[in-house]
Coordinates of C-alpha atoms (C1' of nucleotides) in Angstrom, one line a residue:
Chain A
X411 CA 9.9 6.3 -19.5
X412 CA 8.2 7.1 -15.7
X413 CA 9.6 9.0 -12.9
X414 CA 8.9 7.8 -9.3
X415 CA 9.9 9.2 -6.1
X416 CA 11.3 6.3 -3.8
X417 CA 11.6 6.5 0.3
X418 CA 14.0 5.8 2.7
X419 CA 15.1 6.2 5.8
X420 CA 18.2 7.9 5.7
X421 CA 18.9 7.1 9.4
X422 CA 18.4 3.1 7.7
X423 CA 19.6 3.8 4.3
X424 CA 20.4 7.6 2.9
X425 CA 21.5 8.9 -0.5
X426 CA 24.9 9.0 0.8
X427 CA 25.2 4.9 0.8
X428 CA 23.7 4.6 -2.5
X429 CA 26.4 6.9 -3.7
X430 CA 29.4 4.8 -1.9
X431 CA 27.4 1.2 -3.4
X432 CA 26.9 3.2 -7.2
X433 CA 24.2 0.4 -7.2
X434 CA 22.2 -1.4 -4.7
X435 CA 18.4 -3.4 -4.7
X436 CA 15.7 -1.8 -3.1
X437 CA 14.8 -4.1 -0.7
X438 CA 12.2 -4.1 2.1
X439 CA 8.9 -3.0 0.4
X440 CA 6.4 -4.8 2.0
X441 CA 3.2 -3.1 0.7
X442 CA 1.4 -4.1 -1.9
X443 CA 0.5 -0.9 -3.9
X444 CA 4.1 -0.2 -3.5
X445 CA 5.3 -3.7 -4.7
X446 CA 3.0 -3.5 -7.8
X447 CA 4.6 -0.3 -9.3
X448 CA 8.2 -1.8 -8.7
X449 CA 6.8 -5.0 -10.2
X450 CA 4.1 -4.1 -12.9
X451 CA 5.2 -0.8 -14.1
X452 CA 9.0 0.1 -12.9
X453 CA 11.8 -0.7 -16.1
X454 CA 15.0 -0.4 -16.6
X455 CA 15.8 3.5 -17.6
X456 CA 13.2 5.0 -15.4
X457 CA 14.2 7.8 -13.3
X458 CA 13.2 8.0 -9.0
X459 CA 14.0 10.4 -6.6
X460 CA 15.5 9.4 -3.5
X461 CA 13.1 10.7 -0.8
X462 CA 14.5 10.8 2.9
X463 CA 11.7 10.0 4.8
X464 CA 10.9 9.8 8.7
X465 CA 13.7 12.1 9.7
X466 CA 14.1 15.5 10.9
X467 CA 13.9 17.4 7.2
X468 CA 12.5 15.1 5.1
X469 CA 12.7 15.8 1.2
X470 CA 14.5 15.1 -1.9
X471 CA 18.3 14.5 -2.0
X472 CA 19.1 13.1 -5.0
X473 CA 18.6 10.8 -8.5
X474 CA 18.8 7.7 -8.8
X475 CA 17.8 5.4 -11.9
X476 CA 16.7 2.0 -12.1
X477 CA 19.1 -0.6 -13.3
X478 CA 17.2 -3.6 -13.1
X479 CA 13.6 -4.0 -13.3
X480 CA 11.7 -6.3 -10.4
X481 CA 12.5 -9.5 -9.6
X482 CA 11.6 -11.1 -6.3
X483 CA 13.0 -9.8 -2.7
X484 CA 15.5 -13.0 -1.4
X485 CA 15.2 -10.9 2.3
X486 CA 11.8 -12.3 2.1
X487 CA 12.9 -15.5 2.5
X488 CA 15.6 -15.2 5.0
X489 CA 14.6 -15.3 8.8
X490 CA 17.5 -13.7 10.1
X491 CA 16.2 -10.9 8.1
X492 CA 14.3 -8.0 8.7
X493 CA 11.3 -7.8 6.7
X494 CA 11.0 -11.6 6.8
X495 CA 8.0 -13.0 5.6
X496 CA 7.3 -16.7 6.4
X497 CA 4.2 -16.7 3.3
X498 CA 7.0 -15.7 0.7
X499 CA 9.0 -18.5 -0.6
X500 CA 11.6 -18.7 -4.1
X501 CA 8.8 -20.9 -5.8
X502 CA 6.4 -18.2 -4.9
X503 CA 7.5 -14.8 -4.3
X504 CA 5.3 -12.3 -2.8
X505 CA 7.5 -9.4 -2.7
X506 CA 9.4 -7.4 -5.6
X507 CA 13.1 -5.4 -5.3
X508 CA 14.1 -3.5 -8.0
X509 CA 17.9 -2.4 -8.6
X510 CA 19.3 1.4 -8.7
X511 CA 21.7 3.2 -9.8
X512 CA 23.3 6.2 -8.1
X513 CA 23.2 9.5 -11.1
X514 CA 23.7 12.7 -9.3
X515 CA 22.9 14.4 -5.9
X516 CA 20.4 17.5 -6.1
X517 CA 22.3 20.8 -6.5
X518 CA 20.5 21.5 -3.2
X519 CA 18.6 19.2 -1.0
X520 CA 14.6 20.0 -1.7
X521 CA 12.8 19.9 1.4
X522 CA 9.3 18.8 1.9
X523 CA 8.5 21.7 3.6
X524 CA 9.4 23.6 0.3
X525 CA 7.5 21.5 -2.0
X526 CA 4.4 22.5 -0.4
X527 CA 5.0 26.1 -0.9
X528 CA 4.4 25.6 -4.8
X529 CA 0.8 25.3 -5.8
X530 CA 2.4 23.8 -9.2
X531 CA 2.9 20.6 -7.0
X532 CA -0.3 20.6 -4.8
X533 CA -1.8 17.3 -6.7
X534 CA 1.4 15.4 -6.1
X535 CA 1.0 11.7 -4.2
X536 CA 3.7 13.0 -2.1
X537 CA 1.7 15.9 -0.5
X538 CA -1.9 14.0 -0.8
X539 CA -2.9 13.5 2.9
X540 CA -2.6 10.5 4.6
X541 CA -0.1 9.2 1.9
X542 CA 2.3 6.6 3.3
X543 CA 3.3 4.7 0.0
X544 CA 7.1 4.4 -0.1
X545 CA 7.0 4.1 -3.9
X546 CA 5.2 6.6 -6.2
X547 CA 4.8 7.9 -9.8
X548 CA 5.5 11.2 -10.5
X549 CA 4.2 12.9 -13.4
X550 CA 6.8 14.1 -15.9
X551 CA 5.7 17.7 -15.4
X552 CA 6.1 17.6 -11.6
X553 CA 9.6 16.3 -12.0
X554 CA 10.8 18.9 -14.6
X555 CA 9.1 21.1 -11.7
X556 CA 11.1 20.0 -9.0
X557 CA 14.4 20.2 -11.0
X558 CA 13.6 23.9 -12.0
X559 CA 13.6 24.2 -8.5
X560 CA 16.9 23.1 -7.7
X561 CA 18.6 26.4 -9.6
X562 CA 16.4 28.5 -7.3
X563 CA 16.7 30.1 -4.2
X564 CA 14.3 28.4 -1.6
X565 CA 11.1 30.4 -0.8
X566 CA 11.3 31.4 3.2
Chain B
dG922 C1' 6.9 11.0 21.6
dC923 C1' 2.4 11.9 19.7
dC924 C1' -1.1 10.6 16.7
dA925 C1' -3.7 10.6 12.1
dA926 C1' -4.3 7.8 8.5
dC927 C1' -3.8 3.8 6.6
dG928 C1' -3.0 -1.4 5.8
dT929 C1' -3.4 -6.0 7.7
dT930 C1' -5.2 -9.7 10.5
dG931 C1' -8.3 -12.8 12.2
dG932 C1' -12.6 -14.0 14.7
dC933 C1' -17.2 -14.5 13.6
Chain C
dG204 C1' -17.3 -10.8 3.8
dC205 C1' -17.5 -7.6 7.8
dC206 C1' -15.1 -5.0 10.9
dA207 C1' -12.7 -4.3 15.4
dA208 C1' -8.2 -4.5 16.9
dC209 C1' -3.8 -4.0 16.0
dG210 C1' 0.5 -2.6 13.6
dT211 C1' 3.0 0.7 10.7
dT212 C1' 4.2 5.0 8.5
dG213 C1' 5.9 9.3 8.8
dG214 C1' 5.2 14.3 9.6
dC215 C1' 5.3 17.3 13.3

DNA sequence: GCCAACGTTGGC
DNA sequence: GCCAACGTTGGC
């Protein structure tokens, strides 16, 4: 059983659409590092936040498990899409989607900005400089951290 | 919109 | 295989 933390865009994709779809792939991940923990280490059971990313309060909004474990990304092969990728083909994938499942939203949305006020979280990927992986394990005792959290008031 | 910190690409 | 140039991510 491994906990992740799992970006998006909510401006692209929030934690209010994976609520209305209840279950949806993970499309889109076009980084390697990312695309091996969906692929190599990501099963069925495992528990991810649901990080908004690149928007104006970025943070944790909700949980979401994972339904289906990887299997490759058909938007890869379709040109009309997005994250097209010409070297990625059905008889040789390059790139990994996994599928989730909507559980609960956060009793309160957990800023970014908050996390980094609690030294208990300082060695988290999420808050390592220069991070930019859009998938990323979390240790067990930072997620029981960060749900503690949730019956808290926010430090100022 | 800026820009630091990465990752990727491609010429050599 | 090196590495400069370029593209992307994502906080601010």
């Amino acid at each position: 059983m491994q906990y992740w933390l799992m970006k998006s865009e909510p401006d692209v994709y929030g934690f209010d659409d994976l609520k209305k779809e209840k279950t949806d792939h993970w499309d889109g991940i076009r980084n390697y590092q990312a695309r091996n923990f969906m692929r190599d280490q990501m099963v069925k059971g495992d528990l991810a936040f649901f990080y908004h990313s690149n928007c104006e309060d970025p943070g944790i909004a909700g949980i979401m498990k994972i339904r289906k474990s990887a299997y490759p990304d058909f938007t890869a092969f379709d040109p009309n899409e997005k994250y097209y990728d010409p070297k990625s083909d059905a008889s040789n994938p390059r790139w990994y989607m996994v599928d989730v499942q909507y559980v609960r939203r956060l009793k309160r949305f957990i800023s970014l900005r908050e996390l980094k006020q609690h030294k208990q979280l300082q060695n988290m990927r999420l808050l390592q400089r220069g991070n930019r992986l859009s998938i990323l394990p979390i240790q067990k005792k930072e997620w029981d951290y960060i749900l503690k959290l949730e019956n808290q008031a926010p430090k100022k």
